[in-house]
Amino acid sequence: LAKEQGRGVYRFFSPDLDDRVHARLQLENDLRSAMDNNQLYLHYQPLMDLASGECIGTEALLRWSHPELGIISPVDFIPVAEETGLILPIGNWVLRTACTQAKKWFDAGKSNFRMAVNLSRRQLDYDGLAIDVKRILEETQCPANLLELEVTESSAMQNPEQAIVILNSLHEMGICLALDDYGTGYSSLAYLKRFPFDRLKIDRSFIDGIPTDADDMSIVQTTIILARQLRLNVLAEGVETQAQCDFLKLHGCDEIQGYLYAKPMSSEDVEKRFDYKNYSKGCFEN
Ligand code: C2E
Ligand code: MG
Ligand code: MG
Ligand code: MG
């Protein structure tokens, strides 16, 4: 069939490839202008303290509202941003936006409300990261201890010695550090203890297995024990059911994040969800 079209197999495959290359180039171009056109925004997913049941902060999660394609998940465009280097300006935009929001909530009386922000592996490679973060904290007047930077296990392990240096300098500024997606890489917690992490986030894939998969349950249980022995705070990601929540509480997990408690949402919706215990109504009027 391809031969009949005159240019052999090549032609048979080329439209497909052309389409893919074109779509990819289009996405890159669109991403380049997305920031300037206000198409990027953050959603915030509440984090819950298991002992008190209170919302103690949020994780900032990036969204792209594409004019033709609709809302694109970070899973789909962060890789493009990384390959093109756009992740550096985008990452700084995320930091500035999240720190501005954290400062607003701080000023409204939420004095310990944490703002967790994801760092890409490319940001971790970038020599100017600590300087940029310091400048953004100064510009936004956000107290450093409100900011938590999340690094995935695989990002931390791509160049561990360099990552340790950068993370140490961020930690010395008073910023908290979390190890994200723990359990999905191939490193040991004993090795990772050389990093200045304050918190470990157990990956959602292990939480999924509670309460049916005995292996997942053992992994989660022993991870919590080991983390606590190493004086790391532990958060479980992707908690969707009450059974998972009960298991985690029973085994001494400190915090949870997941659809059971709250999905990622706008800053306005977070304000509506603030804890009703310590929080006096009315702070957010205006
Ligand atoms: P992550 O940092 O592990 O973020 C948690 C992801 O799990 C989020 O997906 C969140 O919406 C989702 N999630 C939370 N609770 C549940 C649950 O109960 N069930 C299920 N099924 N999912 C849940 P999201 O927002 O699509 O982000 C995906 C990943 O994209 C993030 O994983 C993070 O690695 C990356 N990402 C997001 N925002 C940024 C950013 O600003 N910068 C960088 N570098 N990466 C980002
Ligand atoms: Mg994260
Ligand atoms: Mg994660
Ligand atoms: Mg994840």
Coordinates of C-alpha atoms and ligand atoms in Angstrom, one line a residue:
L1 CA 0.0 0.0 0.0
A2 CA 2.8 2.4 0.9
K3 CA 4.6 1.6 -2.3
E4 CA 1.6 2.4 -4.4
Q5 CA 1.7 5.9 -2.9
G6 CA 5.0 6.3 -4.6
R7 CA 7.6 6.9 -1.8
G8 CA 7.7 3.6 -0.1
V9 CA 7.4 2.9 3.6
Y10 CA 8.7 6.3 4.6
R11 CA 5.6 8.0 3.3
F12 CA 3.4 5.4 5.0
F13 CA 4.8 6.4 8.4
S14 CA 5.7 10.1 7.9
P15 CA 2.3 11.8 8.4
D16 CA 2.0 10.3 11.8
L17 CA 5.4 11.4 12.8
D18 CA 5.0 14.8 11.3
D19 CA 1.8 15.2 13.3
R20 CA 3.5 14.3 16.6
V21 CA 6.5 16.5 16.0
H22 CA 4.1 19.3 15.0
A23 CA 1.9 18.9 18.1
R24 CA 5.0 18.8 20.3
L25 CA 6.4 22.0 18.7
Q26 CA 3.0 23.6 19.1
L27 CA 2.9 22.7 22.8
E28 CA 6.4 24.1 23.3
N29 CA 5.4 27.4 21.7
D30 CA 2.1 27.6 23.6
L31 CA 3.9 26.9 26.8
R32 CA 6.4 29.7 26.1
S33 CA 3.6 32.2 26.0
A34 CA 1.4 30.5 28.7
M35 CA 2.9 32.5 31.5
D36 CA 2.6 35.9 29.8
N37 CA -1.0 35.1 28.8
N38 CA -2.0 34.2 32.4
Q39 CA -2.8 30.7 31.5
L40 CA -0.9 29.1 34.4
Y41 CA -2.5 29.0 37.8
L42 CA -2.1 27.1 41.0
H43 CA -4.5 24.9 42.9
Y44 CA -3.9 24.2 46.5
Q45 CA -4.5 20.8 48.1
P46 CA -5.1 20.9 51.9
L47 CA -2.8 18.9 54.2
M48 CA -4.3 17.4 57.3
D49 CA -2.7 16.7 60.7
L50 CA -4.0 13.3 61.8
A51 CA -3.8 13.9 65.5
S52 CA -5.8 17.2 65.5
G53 CA -7.8 16.7 62.3
E54 CA -6.9 20.2 61.3
C55 CA -5.8 21.6 58.0
I56 CA -2.2 22.7 58.6
G57 CA -1.2 23.8 55.1
T58 CA -1.5 23.1 51.4
E59 CA 0.6 21.8 48.5
A60 CA 0.6 24.1 45.5
L61 CA -0.1 22.2 42.3
L62 CA 0.4 23.8 38.9
R63 CA -2.3 23.9 36.2
W64 CA -2.4 25.1 32.6
S65 CA -5.6 26.4 31.1
H66 CA -4.8 26.0 27.4
P67 CA -7.1 28.0 25.1
E68 CA -7.8 25.1 22.8
L69 CA -6.9 22.0 24.7
G70 CA -8.5 22.9 28.0
I71 CA -6.9 22.1 31.3
I72 CA -3.6 20.3 30.9
S73 CA -2.2 18.2 33.8
P74 CA 1.4 19.0 35.1
V75 CA 2.2 15.4 34.4
D76 CA 1.8 16.2 30.7
F77 CA 3.5 19.6 30.4
I78 CA 6.2 19.6 33.2
P79 CA 8.4 17.2 31.0
V80 CA 8.1 19.6 28.1
A81 CA 9.0 22.5 30.4
E82 CA 12.0 20.5 31.7
E83 CA 13.3 19.7 28.2
T84 CA 13.0 23.2 26.9
G85 CA 14.4 24.9 30.0
L86 CA 11.1 26.7 30.5
I87 CA 10.9 25.0 33.9
L88 CA 13.2 27.7 35.4
P89 CA 11.0 30.7 34.7
I90 CA 7.9 28.6 35.3
G91 CA 9.3 27.3 38.6
N92 CA 10.1 30.8 39.8
W93 CA 6.6 31.9 38.9
V94 CA 5.2 29.0 40.9
L95 CA 7.4 29.9 43.9
R96 CA 6.4 33.6 43.7
T97 CA 2.7 32.9 43.4
A98 CA 2.7 30.3 46.2
C99 CA 4.8 32.5 48.5
T100 CA 2.5 35.5 47.9
Q101 CA -0.5 33.3 48.8
A102 CA 1.3 31.9 51.9
K103 CA 2.0 35.5 53.1
K104 CA -1.6 36.4 52.6
W105 CA -2.7 33.5 54.8
F106 CA 0.0 34.3 57.3
D107 CA -1.2 37.9 57.6
A108 CA -4.8 36.7 58.0
G109 CA -3.8 34.9 61.2
K110 CA -2.7 31.5 60.0
S111 CA 0.7 31.8 61.5
N112 CA 1.9 28.3 60.8
F113 CA 0.1 27.5 57.6
R114 CA 2.6 25.6 55.4
M115 CA 2.9 26.1 51.7
A116 CA 4.5 23.1 49.9
V117 CA 6.0 23.7 46.5
N118 CA 7.3 21.1 44.1
L119 CA 10.8 21.4 42.6
S120 CA 11.7 19.9 39.3
R121 CA 15.0 18.0 38.8
R122 CA 16.1 20.8 36.5
Q123 CA 15.7 23.4 39.3
L124 CA 17.7 21.2 41.6
D125 CA 20.5 21.2 39.0
Y126 CA 20.4 25.0 38.6
D127 CA 23.2 26.8 40.5
G128 CA 21.1 29.9 41.1
L129 CA 18.2 28.1 42.8
A130 CA 19.0 29.2 46.4
I131 CA 19.6 32.8 45.3
D132 CA 16.3 32.9 43.4
V133 CA 14.4 31.4 46.3
K134 CA 15.9 33.8 48.7
R135 CA 15.0 36.8 46.5
I136 CA 11.4 35.5 46.1
L137 CA 11.0 35.1 49.9
E138 CA 12.3 38.7 50.3
E139 CA 10.1 40.1 47.6
T140 CA 7.0 38.4 48.8
Q141 CA 7.8 38.9 52.6
C142 CA 6.9 35.2 53.1
P143 CA 8.5 33.8 56.3
A144 CA 11.0 31.1 55.2
N145 CA 9.6 28.6 57.7
L146 CA 6.2 28.6 55.9
L147 CA 7.7 27.4 52.7
E148 CA 8.4 23.7 52.1
L149 CA 10.1 22.5 49.0
E150 CA 9.3 19.0 47.7
V151 CA 11.9 17.0 45.9
T152 CA 11.2 13.5 44.5
E153 CA 13.3 10.6 45.4
S154 CA 14.5 10.2 41.8
S155 CA 15.3 14.0 41.4
A156 CA 17.4 13.9 44.6
M157 CA 19.2 10.8 43.4
Q158 CA 20.1 12.0 39.9
N159 CA 23.1 13.9 41.3
P160 CA 23.0 13.2 45.0
E161 CA 26.2 15.1 46.1
Q162 CA 25.1 18.3 44.3
A163 CA 21.6 17.9 45.6
I164 CA 22.8 17.7 49.2
V165 CA 24.8 21.0 48.8
I166 CA 21.8 22.9 47.3
L167 CA 19.3 21.4 49.8
N168 CA 21.6 22.3 52.7
S169 CA 21.7 25.9 51.6
L170 CA 17.9 26.0 51.3
H171 CA 17.6 24.4 54.7
E172 CA 20.0 26.9 56.3
M173 CA 17.6 29.6 55.1
G174 CA 14.9 28.1 57.3
I175 CA 13.0 26.4 54.5
C176 CA 11.5 23.0 55.2
L177 CA 12.3 20.1 52.8
A178 CA 10.2 17.1 52.0
L179 CA 11.1 14.0 50.1
D180 CA 8.2 13.4 47.6
D181 CA 6.9 10.2 46.1
Y182 CA 9.0 8.1 48.6
G183 CA 9.3 4.5 47.6
T184 CA 9.1 4.9 43.9
G185 CA 12.9 5.2 43.4
Y186 CA 15.6 2.7 44.3
S187 CA 17.3 4.5 47.2
S188 CA 17.3 3.6 50.8
L189 CA 16.0 5.8 53.6
A190 CA 19.4 5.2 55.3
Y191 CA 21.2 6.8 52.4
L192 CA 18.6 9.6 52.1
K193 CA 19.2 10.4 55.7
R194 CA 22.3 12.2 54.5
F195 CA 20.0 14.8 53.0
P196 CA 18.5 17.5 55.2
F197 CA 14.9 16.4 54.8
D198 CA 12.3 17.3 57.4
R199 CA 9.5 15.2 56.0
L200 CA 8.9 12.1 54.0
K201 CA 5.8 11.8 51.7
I202 CA 4.9 8.2 51.2
D203 CA 3.9 7.7 47.5
R204 CA 0.2 7.2 46.7
S205 CA 0.9 3.8 45.0
F206 CA 1.5 2.2 48.5
I207 CA -1.5 3.9 50.1
D208 CA -3.6 2.4 47.3
G209 CA -3.0 -1.1 48.6
I210 CA -4.4 -0.4 52.1
P211 CA -6.3 -2.4 53.4
T212 CA -6.1 -5.2 50.8
D213 CA -2.5 -5.7 49.9
A214 CA -0.5 -7.1 52.8
D215 CA 2.9 -6.1 51.2
D216 CA 1.9 -2.5 50.7
M217 CA 0.6 -2.4 54.3
S218 CA 4.0 -3.8 55.6
I219 CA 5.9 -1.3 53.5
V220 CA 3.9 1.6 54.8
Q221 CA 4.1 0.4 58.4
T222 CA 7.8 -0.1 58.3
T223 CA 8.4 3.2 56.4
I224 CA 6.6 5.1 59.2
I225 CA 8.6 3.4 61.9
L226 CA 11.9 4.0 60.2
A227 CA 11.1 7.6 59.3
R228 CA 10.2 8.3 62.9
Q229 CA 13.4 6.6 64.1
L230 CA 15.2 9.0 61.8
R231 CA 13.3 11.9 63.2
L232 CA 11.5 12.6 60.0
N233 CA 7.9 13.7 60.0
V234 CA 5.7 11.4 57.8
L235 CA 2.9 12.3 55.4
A236 CA 0.8 9.8 53.3
E237 CA -0.2 10.9 49.8
G238 CA -3.3 9.9 48.0
V239 CA -5.5 9.0 51.0
E240 CA -8.9 8.3 49.5
T241 CA -10.7 6.1 52.0
Q242 CA -11.6 6.2 55.7
A243 CA -10.0 2.7 56.1
Q244 CA -6.7 4.1 54.8
C245 CA -6.9 7.0 57.1
D246 CA -7.6 4.8 60.1
F247 CA -4.7 2.5 59.3
L248 CA -2.3 5.4 59.0
K249 CA -3.4 7.0 62.2
L250 CA -3.1 3.6 64.0
H251 CA 0.4 3.2 62.8
G252 CA 1.6 6.7 63.8
C253 CA 1.6 8.6 60.5
D254 CA 1.7 12.3 61.2
E255 CA -0.2 13.8 58.2
I256 CA -2.3 12.9 55.3
Q257 CA -3.2 14.4 51.9
G258 CA -5.8 13.0 49.5
Y259 CA -9.3 13.2 48.1
L260 CA -10.8 11.8 51.3
Y261 CA -9.9 15.1 53.0
A262 CA -9.8 17.5 50.1
K263 CA -9.0 17.7 46.4
P264 CA -6.7 20.4 45.0
M265 CA -8.8 23.6 44.9
S266 CA -8.6 27.4 44.4
S267 CA -7.3 29.6 47.2
E268 CA -10.8 30.9 47.9
D269 CA -12.0 27.4 48.4
V270 CA -9.1 26.6 50.8
E271 CA -10.2 29.6 52.9
K272 CA -13.7 28.1 53.1
R273 CA -12.2 24.8 54.3
F274 CA -9.9 26.2 57.0
D275 CA -10.2 24.5 60.3
Y276 CA -13.2 25.5 62.4
K277 CA -11.5 24.8 65.7
N278 CA -8.9 27.5 66.1
Y279 CA -10.0 29.7 63.4
S280 CA -12.3 32.7 64.2
K281 CA -14.7 33.4 61.4
G282 CA -14.4 36.7 59.6
C283 CA -10.7 37.0 59.0
F284 CA -11.1 36.5 55.3
E285 CA -13.9 38.9 54.8
N286 CA -12.8 41.4 52.1
Ligands
C2E1 P1 2.9 15.2 43.5 O1 3.8 16.3 43.9 O2 3.2 13.9 44.1 O3 1.5 15.8 43.8 C1 0.4 14.9 44.2 C2 -0.5 14.5 43.1 O4 -1.4 13.6 43.5 C3 -1.3 15.7 42.5 O5 -1.5 15.5 41.1 C4 -2.6 15.5 43.3 O6 -3.7 16.1 42.6 C5 -2.7 14.0 43.3 N1 -3.6 13.5 44.4 C6 -3.7 14.0 45.6 N2 -4.5 13.3 46.3 C7 -4.9 12.3 45.6 C8 -5.8 11.2 45.8 O7 -6.4 11.0 46.8 N3 -6.0 10.3 44.7 C9 -5.4 10.5 43.5 N4 -5.7 9.6 42.6 N5 -4.5 11.6 43.3 C10 -4.3 12.4 44.3 P2 -1.2 16.6 40.1 O8 -1.7 17.9 40.6 O9 -1.8 16.1 38.8 O10 0.3 16.7 40.0 C11 1.1 15.6 39.5 C12 2.5 15.9 39.7 O11 3.0 17.0 38.9 C13 2.9 16.2 41.1 O12 3.0 15.1 41.9 C14 4.3 16.9 40.9 O13 5.3 15.9 40.7 C15 4.1 17.6 39.5 N6 3.8 19.0 39.8 C16 2.6 19.6 40.1 N7 2.8 20.9 40.2 C17 4.1 21.2 40.0 C18 5.0 22.3 40.0 O14 4.5 23.5 40.3 N8 6.3 22.2 39.7 C19 6.8 20.9 39.4 N9 8.1 20.9 39.2 N10 6.1 19.8 39.5 C20 4.8 19.9 39.7
MG2 MG 4.5 17.0 45.6
MG3 MG 4.0 13.0 45.5
MG4 MG 3.1 11.5 43.0

